Short mmCIF file of C-alpha atoms in Angstrom, two decimals:
data_model
loop_
_atom_site.label_atom_id
_atom_site.label_comp_id
_atom_site.label_asym_id
_atom_site.label_seq_id
_atom_site.Cartn_x
_atom_site.Cartn_y
_atom_site.Cartn_z
CA MET A 77 -1.44 1.22 -19.94
CA VAL A 78 -4.44 0.45 -21.82
CA ARG A 79 -3.01 2.94 -25.04
CA ILE A 80 -6.38 3.76 -27.47
CA LEU A 81 -6.13 5.00 -31.65
CA TYR A 82 -9.51 7.02 -32.50
CA THR A 83 -10.26 6.26 -35.63
CA LEU A 84 -13.10 6.60 -38.08
CA CYS A 85 -16.46 4.39 -38.30
CA GLY A 86 -19.84 4.49 -40.73
CA ALA A 87 -23.57 3.74 -39.17
CA ASP A 88 -21.82 0.28 -38.66
CA PRO A 89 -18.46 0.13 -36.26
CA ASP A 90 -17.11 -2.34 -37.93
CA ILE A 91 -16.82 -0.82 -41.36
CA ARG A 92 -13.62 1.78 -40.69
CA PHE A 93 -12.28 3.01 -43.95
CA SER A 94 -10.32 6.42 -42.50
CA PRO A 95 -6.60 5.55 -44.42
CA HIS A 96 -4.84 7.42 -42.58
CA CYS A 97 -6.52 5.25 -39.24
CA TRP A 98 -5.37 2.89 -41.60
CA LYS A 99 -2.02 3.95 -41.68
CA ILE A 100 -1.79 3.83 -38.12
CA ILE A 101 -3.01 0.60 -37.41
CA LEU A 102 -0.81 -0.59 -39.83
CA ALA A 103 2.33 0.97 -37.64
CA LEU A 104 0.76 -0.04 -34.50
CA ARG A 105 1.26 -3.42 -35.67
CA HIS A 106 4.31 -3.05 -37.37
CA LYS A 107 5.18 -1.87 -34.15
CA GLY A 108 4.14 -4.72 -32.49
CA LEU A 109 2.04 -2.22 -30.09
CA ASP A 110 -1.08 -3.57 -28.01
CA PHE A 111 -3.85 -1.14 -28.49
CA GLU A 112 -7.70 -0.47 -28.39
CA GLU A 113 -9.32 0.45 -31.21
CA LYS A 114 -11.71 2.53 -30.68
CA PRO A 115 -13.75 4.01 -34.00
CA VAL A 116 -16.32 6.65 -33.93
CA GLY A 117 -18.24 8.51 -36.41
CA PHE A 118 -17.48 11.56 -37.54
CA THR A 119 -19.89 13.97 -36.20
CA GLU A 120 -18.62 12.42 -32.59
CA ILE A 121 -14.02 13.42 -33.53
CA ALA A 122 -14.45 17.04 -32.37
CA LYS A 123 -16.16 15.08 -28.53
CA LEU A 124 -13.18 13.27 -28.19
CA GLU A 125 -10.89 13.84 -25.04
CA ASN A 126 -12.11 17.32 -25.07
CA GLY A 127 -11.69 17.96 -28.23
CA PHE A 128 -8.63 17.31 -28.89
CA SER A 129 -8.25 17.31 -32.92
CA LYS A 130 -10.54 17.66 -35.93
CA THR A 131 -9.37 14.40 -37.08
CA VAL A 132 -8.96 11.96 -36.55
CA PRO A 133 -6.51 9.16 -35.47
CA ILE A 134 -6.27 9.90 -31.80
CA LEU A 135 -3.95 7.87 -30.34
CA LYS A 136 -3.44 8.23 -26.79
CA ASP A 137 -0.59 6.47 -25.70
CA GLY A 138 -0.48 6.67 -21.73
CA ASP A 139 -1.22 10.98 -20.77
CA LYS A 140 -0.31 11.66 -24.27
CA LEU A 141 -2.08 12.89 -26.65
CA ILE A 142 -0.79 12.86 -30.28
CA ALA A 143 -3.20 14.09 -34.06
CA ASP A 144 -2.04 13.49 -37.43
CA SER A 145 -1.42 10.14 -38.82
CA PHE A 146 2.48 11.47 -40.01
CA ALA A 147 3.29 13.35 -36.39
CA ILE A 148 1.82 9.82 -35.00
CA ALA A 149 4.48 7.63 -37.06
CA LEU A 150 6.96 9.60 -35.87
CA TYR A 151 5.99 9.50 -32.06
CA LEU A 152 6.25 6.18 -32.80
CA GLU A 153 9.49 6.07 -33.79
CA GLN A 154 10.37 8.37 -31.35
CA THR A 155 9.32 6.69 -28.23
CA TYR A 156 9.56 3.16 -29.13
CA PRO A 157 13.09 2.52 -30.62
CA ASP A 158 13.75 -1.06 -29.90
CA ALA A 159 10.50 -1.27 -31.99
CA PRO A 160 11.51 -2.59 -35.36
CA SER A 161 11.39 0.51 -36.87
CA LEU A 162 9.08 2.50 -39.13
CA PHE A 163 11.39 4.28 -41.12
CA LYS A 164 14.73 2.93 -40.70
CA GLY A 165 16.29 6.24 -40.68
CA GLU A 166 16.50 9.96 -41.04
CA GLY A 167 15.99 9.48 -45.11
CA GLY A 168 13.42 7.21 -44.77
CA ALA A 169 11.32 9.95 -42.83
CA GLY A 170 12.09 12.31 -45.09
CA MET A 171 11.06 10.00 -48.41
CA ALA A 172 8.44 8.62 -46.47
CA ARG A 173 6.23 12.65 -46.67
CA PHE A 174 7.65 12.91 -50.54
CA VAL A 175 5.38 9.16 -50.56
CA GLU A 176 2.44 10.72 -48.17
CA ALA A 177 3.03 13.64 -50.70
CA TYR A 178 2.26 11.21 -54.37
CA SER A 179 -0.35 9.58 -52.19
CA GLN A 180 -3.12 12.88 -51.55
CA SER A 181 -2.43 14.54 -54.50
CA THR A 182 -2.90 11.45 -56.53
CA LEU A 183 -4.63 9.18 -55.63
CA HIS A 184 -6.80 10.45 -52.52
CA PRO A 185 -8.59 13.35 -55.08
CA ALA A 186 -9.52 9.82 -57.61
CA ILE A 187 -10.39 7.68 -54.75
CA THR A 188 -13.03 10.55 -52.99
CA ARG A 189 -14.74 10.72 -56.37
CA ILE A 190 -14.92 7.05 -56.61
CA ALA A 191 -16.43 6.75 -53.01
CA LEU A 192 -17.43 9.42 -51.57
CA LYS A 193 -21.39 8.50 -52.44
CA HIS A 194 -20.77 5.13 -50.95
CA ILE A 195 -19.25 6.61 -47.57
CA HIS A 196 -21.95 8.59 -47.82
CA ASP A 197 -24.33 6.21 -48.34
CA MET A 198 -22.83 3.88 -45.04
CA LEU A 199 -22.39 6.88 -42.50
CA SER A 200 -24.98 6.73 -38.96
CA PRO A 201 -27.64 9.48 -40.09
CA VAL A 202 -26.38 13.02 -38.37
CA ASP A 203 -22.60 11.86 -40.13
CA GLN A 204 -24.40 11.98 -43.47
CA ALA A 205 -25.70 15.50 -42.82
CA TYR A 206 -22.32 16.15 -41.97
CA PHE A 207 -20.79 14.99 -44.22
CA ARG A 208 -22.99 16.21 -47.48
CA GLU A 209 -22.77 19.12 -46.79
CA SER A 210 -19.05 19.29 -46.15
CA ARG A 211 -17.98 17.81 -48.91
CA GLU A 212 -20.68 19.18 -51.10
CA ALA A 213 -19.07 22.58 -50.55
CA ARG A 214 -15.32 21.13 -50.39
CA LEU A 215 -16.15 19.79 -54.03
CA GLY A 216 -17.75 22.24 -55.90
CA SER A 217 -21.17 19.99 -56.71
CA THR A 218 -24.09 17.29 -55.36
CA LEU A 219 -22.87 13.77 -53.87
CA GLU A 220 -24.62 12.96 -56.96
CA GLU A 221 -23.10 14.34 -59.52
CA VAL A 222 -19.41 13.87 -57.97
CA ALA A 223 -20.59 10.35 -58.15
CA THR A 224 -22.01 10.74 -62.35
CA GLY A 225 -18.22 10.08 -63.36
CA ARG A 226 -16.89 7.19 -61.17
CA GLU A 227 -17.01 4.55 -63.84
CA ALA A 228 -14.85 7.12 -65.39
CA GLU A 229 -11.94 7.97 -62.71
CA ILE A 230 -11.91 4.35 -62.33
CA ALA A 231 -11.19 3.56 -65.37
CA ALA A 232 -7.66 6.05 -65.63
CA PHE A 233 -7.12 4.41 -61.73
CA ALA A 234 -4.67 2.33 -61.75
CA ASP A 235 -2.00 3.93 -63.96
CA LYS A 236 -1.74 6.27 -60.55
CA LEU A 237 -0.67 4.15 -59.43
CA LYS A 238 2.12 3.36 -62.16
CA PRO A 239 4.85 4.83 -60.17
CA LEU A 240 4.75 1.80 -57.16
CA ARG A 241 3.99 -0.98 -59.89
CA VAL A 242 7.67 0.24 -62.21
CA MET A 243 9.60 -0.07 -58.00
CA LEU A 244 7.62 -3.27 -57.62
CA LYS A 245 9.92 -3.78 -60.04
CA SER A 246 13.37 -3.71 -58.33
CA GLN A 247 11.90 -4.55 -54.59
CA PRO A 248 9.17 -5.85 -53.09
CA PHE A 249 7.80 -2.77 -51.19
CA ILE A 250 8.06 1.04 -50.86
CA GLY A 251 10.92 0.87 -47.99
CA GLY A 252 13.39 -1.78 -49.85
CA SER A 253 13.31 -5.38 -48.44
CA GLU A 254 11.18 -5.26 -46.16
CA PRO A 255 8.11 -2.18 -45.29
CA LEU A 256 7.78 0.51 -43.64
CA PHE A 257 5.40 4.01 -42.54
CA ALA A 258 5.70 4.61 -46.68
CA ASP A 259 3.94 1.43 -47.55
CA TYR A 260 1.23 1.64 -45.20
CA ILE A 261 0.54 5.39 -46.45
CA VAL A 262 0.10 3.83 -49.81
CA PHE A 263 -0.96 0.41 -48.29
CA GLY A 264 -4.19 3.27 -46.54
CA ALA A 265 -4.78 4.49 -49.80
CA LEU A 266 -6.17 1.14 -51.95
CA GLN A 267 -7.65 0.54 -48.03
CA TRP A 268 -10.44 3.66 -47.99
CA ALA A 269 -11.08 2.26 -51.89
CA PHE A 270 -11.83 -1.89 -50.66
CA LYS A 271 -13.88 -0.47 -47.07
CA THR A 272 -15.64 2.21 -49.18
CA GLY A 273 -17.53 -0.43 -51.66
CA ASN A 274 -14.88 -0.39 -54.68
CA PRO A 275 -12.74 -3.97 -54.85
CA ASP A 276 -12.55 -4.03 -58.29
CA ILE A 277 -10.65 -0.56 -58.85
CA LEU A 278 -7.16 -2.74 -59.21
CA ASP A 279 -6.95 -6.38 -61.29
CA ALA A 280 -5.87 -9.40 -59.17
CA ASN A 281 -3.00 -10.20 -60.72
CA ASP A 282 -1.97 -6.47 -60.36
CA PRO A 283 1.70 -6.62 -58.92
CA VAL A 284 0.04 -4.01 -56.57
CA MET A 285 -2.40 -6.15 -54.97
CA ASN A 286 0.22 -8.64 -54.20
CA TRP A 287 2.33 -5.86 -52.60
CA PHE A 288 -0.70 -5.06 -50.56
CA GLU A 289 -1.69 -8.94 -48.87
CA ARG A 290 2.81 -8.62 -48.69
CA CYS A 291 2.03 -5.27 -46.66
CA GLN A 292 -0.61 -6.77 -45.23
CA GLY A 293 0.88 -9.82 -44.27
CA PHE A 294 3.35 -9.31 -42.49
CA THR A 295 2.07 -6.60 -40.28
CA GLU A 296 -0.23 -9.46 -39.24
CA THR A 297 2.50 -11.36 -38.43
CA SER A 298 5.06 -9.14 -36.73
CA MET B 225 43.84 8.06 -58.55
CA VAL B 226 41.67 10.08 -61.16
CA ARG B 227 37.77 9.10 -60.81
CA ILE B 228 36.37 9.97 -64.65
CA LEU B 229 32.67 9.80 -65.15
CA TYR B 230 31.51 9.38 -68.46
CA THR B 231 28.34 11.17 -69.34
CA LEU B 232 26.47 11.83 -73.09
CA CYS B 233 26.74 15.34 -74.51
CA GLY B 234 25.57 16.41 -77.99
CA ALA B 235 27.62 17.98 -80.88
CA ASP B 236 29.05 20.15 -78.78
CA PRO B 237 30.56 18.15 -76.08
CA ASP B 238 30.03 21.22 -73.19
CA ILE B 239 25.79 20.56 -73.95
CA ARG B 240 25.38 17.37 -71.18
CA PHE B 241 22.19 16.60 -71.37
CA SER B 242 21.97 12.98 -70.39
CA PRO B 243 18.93 12.25 -66.72
CA HIS B 244 20.97 9.88 -65.15
CA CYS B 245 24.59 11.56 -66.21
CA TRP B 246 23.58 14.30 -64.15
CA LYS B 247 22.19 12.89 -60.73
CA ILE B 248 25.88 11.14 -60.65
CA ILE B 249 27.30 13.80 -61.34
CA LEU B 250 24.96 15.95 -57.97
CA ALA B 251 26.02 12.31 -55.50
CA LEU B 252 30.06 13.61 -56.24
CA ARG B 253 29.97 16.20 -55.90
CA HIS B 254 26.86 15.84 -52.09
CA LYS B 255 30.64 13.23 -51.62
CA GLY B 256 32.42 15.53 -52.08
CA LEU B 257 34.90 13.40 -54.75
CA ASP B 258 36.44 14.63 -56.97
CA PHE B 259 35.93 13.73 -60.96
CA GLU B 260 36.83 14.14 -64.74
CA GLU B 261 33.52 14.57 -66.73
CA LYS B 262 34.47 12.77 -70.30
CA PRO B 263 30.68 13.88 -72.17
CA VAL B 264 30.82 10.38 -75.56
CA GLY B 265 28.23 10.79 -78.40
CA PHE B 266 25.62 7.91 -78.09
CA THR B 267 27.69 5.85 -80.80
CA GLU B 268 30.48 5.83 -78.33
CA ILE B 269 29.52 4.67 -75.10
CA ALA B 270 29.67 1.20 -76.35
CA LYS B 271 33.15 1.93 -77.87
CA LEU B 272 34.37 2.41 -74.14
CA GLU B 273 36.30 0.60 -71.69
CA ASN B 274 36.33 -2.17 -74.60
CA GLY B 275 31.97 -1.62 -74.40
CA PHE B 276 31.64 -2.20 -71.31
CA SER B 277 28.33 -0.75 -70.62
CA LYS B 278 26.09 -0.20 -73.66
CA THR B 279 24.62 3.07 -71.82
CA VAL B 280 27.05 5.48 -69.81
CA PRO B 281 27.03 7.25 -66.76
CA ILE B 282 29.49 4.87 -66.46
CA LEU B 283 31.97 5.99 -63.37
CA LYS B 284 35.77 4.54 -63.07
CA ASP B 285 37.21 4.77 -59.28
CA GLY B 286 40.52 3.26 -59.59
CA ASP B 287 40.33 0.11 -61.95
CA LYS B 288 36.47 -1.24 -60.41
CA LEU B 289 33.45 0.42 -63.48
CA ILE B 290 30.07 0.79 -62.20
CA ALA B 291 27.51 1.91 -64.49
CA ASP B 292 23.61 2.58 -63.72
CA SER B 293 23.11 5.77 -62.08
CA PHE B 294 21.23 3.68 -58.82
CA ALA B 295 23.88 1.07 -59.49
CA ILE B 296 26.86 4.45 -58.87
CA ALA B 297 25.31 5.65 -55.95
CA LEU B 298 25.09 2.33 -54.05
CA TYR B 299 28.37 1.81 -54.49
CA LEU B 300 29.20 5.51 -54.29
CA GLU B 301 27.07 5.61 -50.78
CA GLN B 302 28.94 1.84 -49.41
CA THR B 303 33.04 3.44 -51.05
CA TYR B 304 33.43 6.11 -48.97
CA PRO B 305 31.29 6.30 -46.14
CA ASP B 306 32.68 9.20 -44.19
CA ALA B 307 31.91 10.61 -47.02
CA PRO B 308 27.41 12.55 -46.99
CA SER B 309 25.40 10.09 -47.04
CA LEU B 310 23.64 9.95 -49.94
CA PHE B 311 20.41 7.79 -48.37
CA LYS B 312 20.67 8.45 -44.88
CA GLY B 313 20.05 4.56 -44.25
CA GLU B 314 18.46 2.03 -45.25
CA GLY B 315 14.77 3.04 -45.37
CA GLY B 316 16.13 6.41 -48.35
CA ALA B 317 17.59 3.46 -50.55
CA GLY B 318 15.04 1.92 -50.21
CA MET B 319 12.63 4.97 -50.67
CA ALA B 320 14.74 6.23 -53.99
CA ARG B 321 14.18 3.30 -55.52
CA PHE B 322 10.13 4.66 -55.36
CA VAL B 323 10.85 8.46 -56.09
CA GLU B 324 12.86 6.86 -59.92
CA ALA B 325 9.92 4.87 -60.08
CA TYR B 326 7.89 8.48 -60.67
CA SER B 327 10.17 10.31 -62.21
CA GLN B 328 10.73 7.64 -65.19
CA SER B 329 7.89 6.68 -65.15
CA THR B 330 6.16 10.15 -65.02
CA LEU B 331 8.57 13.28 -65.72
CA HIS B 332 10.85 10.78 -68.32
CA PRO B 333 7.98 10.22 -70.75
CA ALA B 334 6.65 13.66 -70.19
CA ILE B 335 10.28 14.80 -71.35
CA THR B 336 11.05 12.72 -74.06
CA ARG B 337 7.51 13.63 -75.35
CA ILE B 338 8.61 17.57 -75.10
CA ALA B 339 12.31 17.26 -75.73
CA LEU B 340 13.05 14.39 -78.48
CA LYS B 341 13.97 16.87 -81.49
CA HIS B 342 15.63 19.42 -79.69
CA ILE B 343 17.95 16.11 -78.28
CA HIS B 344 17.70 14.71 -81.94
CA ASP B 345 18.87 19.07 -83.62
CA MET B 346 21.58 19.03 -80.84
CA LEU B 347 23.47 15.88 -82.19
CA SER B 348 26.36 15.22 -84.25
CA PRO B 349 25.60 13.54 -87.87
CA VAL B 350 27.11 9.98 -86.55
CA ASP B 351 24.31 10.46 -83.69
CA GLN B 352 21.25 11.73 -84.92
CA ALA B 353 20.99 8.73 -87.79
CA TYR B 354 21.86 6.20 -84.40
CA PHE B 355 18.68 8.73 -82.26
CA ARG B 356 16.31 8.90 -85.03
CA GLU B 357 16.01 5.07 -86.10
CA SER B 358 16.32 3.88 -82.19
CA ARG B 359 14.20 6.56 -80.43
CA GLU B 360 11.83 5.72 -83.85
CA ALA B 361 10.73 2.53 -83.64
CA ARG B 362 10.63 2.26 -79.68
CA LEU B 363 8.00 5.15 -79.70
CA GLY B 364 6.15 3.63 -83.46
CA SER B 365 5.74 7.94 -84.59
CA THR B 366 8.61 9.57 -86.18
CA LEU B 367 10.19 12.66 -84.20
CA GLU B 368 8.38 15.09 -85.87
CA GLU B 369 5.47 13.23 -85.15
CA VAL B 370 6.13 12.98 -81.35
CA ALA B 371 6.95 17.03 -81.77
CA THR B 372 3.67 17.69 -82.79
CA GLY B 373 2.14 17.43 -79.33
CA ARG B 374 4.85 19.11 -77.57
CA GLU B 375 2.58 22.40 -76.25
CA ALA B 376 -0.03 19.88 -75.19
CA GLU B 377 2.93 18.44 -72.91
CA ILE B 378 4.57 21.19 -71.42
CA ALA B 379 0.52 22.14 -70.64
CA ALA B 380 0.84 18.90 -68.32
CA PHE B 381 3.21 19.00 -67.32
CA ALA B 382 3.57 20.98 -64.56
CA ASP B 383 0.60 19.09 -62.71
CA LYS B 384 2.74 15.65 -62.58
CA LEU B 385 5.42 17.79 -60.35
CA LYS B 386 2.25 17.98 -57.96
CA PRO B 387 3.70 14.93 -55.40
CA LEU B 388 7.24 17.47 -55.13
CA ARG B 389 5.16 20.16 -54.62
CA VAL B 390 2.18 19.44 -51.95
CA MET B 391 6.14 17.35 -50.30
CA LEU B 392 7.91 20.77 -50.73
CA LYS B 393 5.34 23.13 -48.02
CA SER B 394 6.91 20.85 -45.53
CA GLN B 395 10.17 20.04 -45.99
CA PRO B 396 13.37 21.53 -48.49
CA PHE B 397 14.35 18.36 -49.92
CA ILE B 398 12.63 15.11 -50.75
CA GLY B 399 15.21 13.47 -48.10
CA GLY B 400 13.78 16.05 -44.56
CA SER B 401 16.43 18.97 -44.50
CA GLU B 402 19.50 18.25 -47.30
CA PRO B 403 18.73 17.22 -50.14
CA LEU B 404 19.41 13.20 -50.99
CA PHE B 405 20.52 11.01 -54.01
CA ALA B 406 16.63 11.06 -54.62
CA ASP B 407 16.10 15.04 -54.85
CA TYR B 408 18.96 14.09 -57.86
CA ILE B 409 16.88 11.57 -59.31
CA VAL B 410 14.28 13.83 -60.02
CA PHE B 411 16.71 17.01 -60.12
CA GLY B 412 18.32 15.29 -62.98
CA ALA B 413 15.21 14.93 -65.72
CA LEU B 414 14.80 18.50 -65.40
CA GLN B 415 18.04 18.71 -65.81
CA TRP B 416 17.78 17.58 -69.05
CA ALA B 417 14.24 19.29 -69.93
CA PHE B 418 16.04 22.08 -69.83
CA LYS B 419 19.08 20.77 -71.35
CA THR B 420 18.16 20.10 -74.19
CA GLY B 421 16.11 23.53 -74.97
CA ASN B 422 12.86 23.85 -72.91
CA PRO B 423 13.87 26.80 -70.67
CA ASP B 424 9.63 27.22 -69.54
CA ILE B 425 8.07 24.11 -68.82
CA LEU B 426 7.79 25.25 -65.53
CA ASP B 427 7.07 28.54 -63.71
CA ALA B 428 9.95 30.77 -62.38
CA ASN B 429 7.48 31.66 -59.23
CA ASP B 430 6.59 27.68 -59.23
CA PRO B 431 9.04 25.82 -55.77
CA VAL B 432 9.94 22.84 -57.27
CA MET B 433 11.92 25.34 -59.03
CA ASN B 434 13.55 26.95 -56.35
CA TRP B 435 13.97 23.91 -54.43
CA PHE B 436 16.10 22.37 -58.14
CA GLU B 437 17.90 25.64 -57.33
CA ARG B 438 18.59 24.50 -53.82
CA CYS B 439 19.96 21.29 -54.65
CA GLN B 440 22.25 22.73 -57.29
CA GLY B 441 23.13 25.46 -53.97
CA PHE B 442 23.97 22.63 -51.89
CA THR B 443 25.77 20.51 -54.52
CA GLU B 444 28.06 23.13 -55.88
CA THR B 445 29.04 24.24 -52.26
CA SER B 446 29.14 20.72 -50.84
#
């Protein structure tokens, strides 16, 4: 059986930047599950699997189709209970929702404003047109107007990770002694920033960067 | 056996305001464990149990003494495994540390600046002298200087609870379907603000207020 993960890419299919897709790439590696990644552009998503979902990631696992990163993580946990856990219990699944809400309400709006113009420039022409129209309508500003606030957003960014930085004084991962899906939620947000032309949003010596590298290392060897 | 929880109070022993003590009051109720609360003033803490700890809560459980709210919660979970869980698994214990870090790095500094002068005014004279000296040294400002920023801090406060507010769209508690210790961590921070003369820091219709009341109701009936 070929397990397929549809993810998002720029004009260059090697540039995959969606935070939600990265969460699932790490979750699949964590579970030790093989998969074939199929990156697509924004405007191709609606054509996938007979229009199954408006967003990626979409996981095709045998005859099952699942969209939404959190739903996919719950599916993997339930379907592969003998593989390393993504939540380590019901409490971990509940609290991962809090981490998701933190990431999406605090980090995502900032990264959107930091990376928006660069994301646009990485896309294929047809995706650029879609992206400009949808994002400018959502934000009520042109991409170029949003970009003028980029430096200020970068200067304020490290502070938004204070909860993680403080926690890292107690333990190496959000999941405790080993990373869990909650770690990959925040990892995905940072990976999104790094893959879209913002290598320097955090200081190389920031404990958050060390944690980021530990997450990567853990899933590459698991 | 009498189980004793030492907590913090103002000049009036009925005014108990420590966030860390409230976490443990709710944790003990959650576990269905009887206890006698012994509130003391700041300057009495060092005299408790032969100087066992510089901070409260301190739990005396039979011949065991435990300080630090998170350590007490872990102790209760381990010692009373058949009572309702405070973490629901190893992942829940790990992620509760993240919630603690969020609360202490985001909510606590704001509530300190909102409530500081009022806390001082609620204390007995000997505690007032200790509190003024230690807090002014820590903050590098007089209590009165800090109080001038109170209204601005209150105006900015609701936004700091956005992660919780967003999460509440998915589920009723940080723990998922029922509250866990992670809920009581954030509950304790808000209770601290409410008990120190700040009833209006959140709108009565804020979903966070509904969650706060659900936490209270759950532990009162459990």
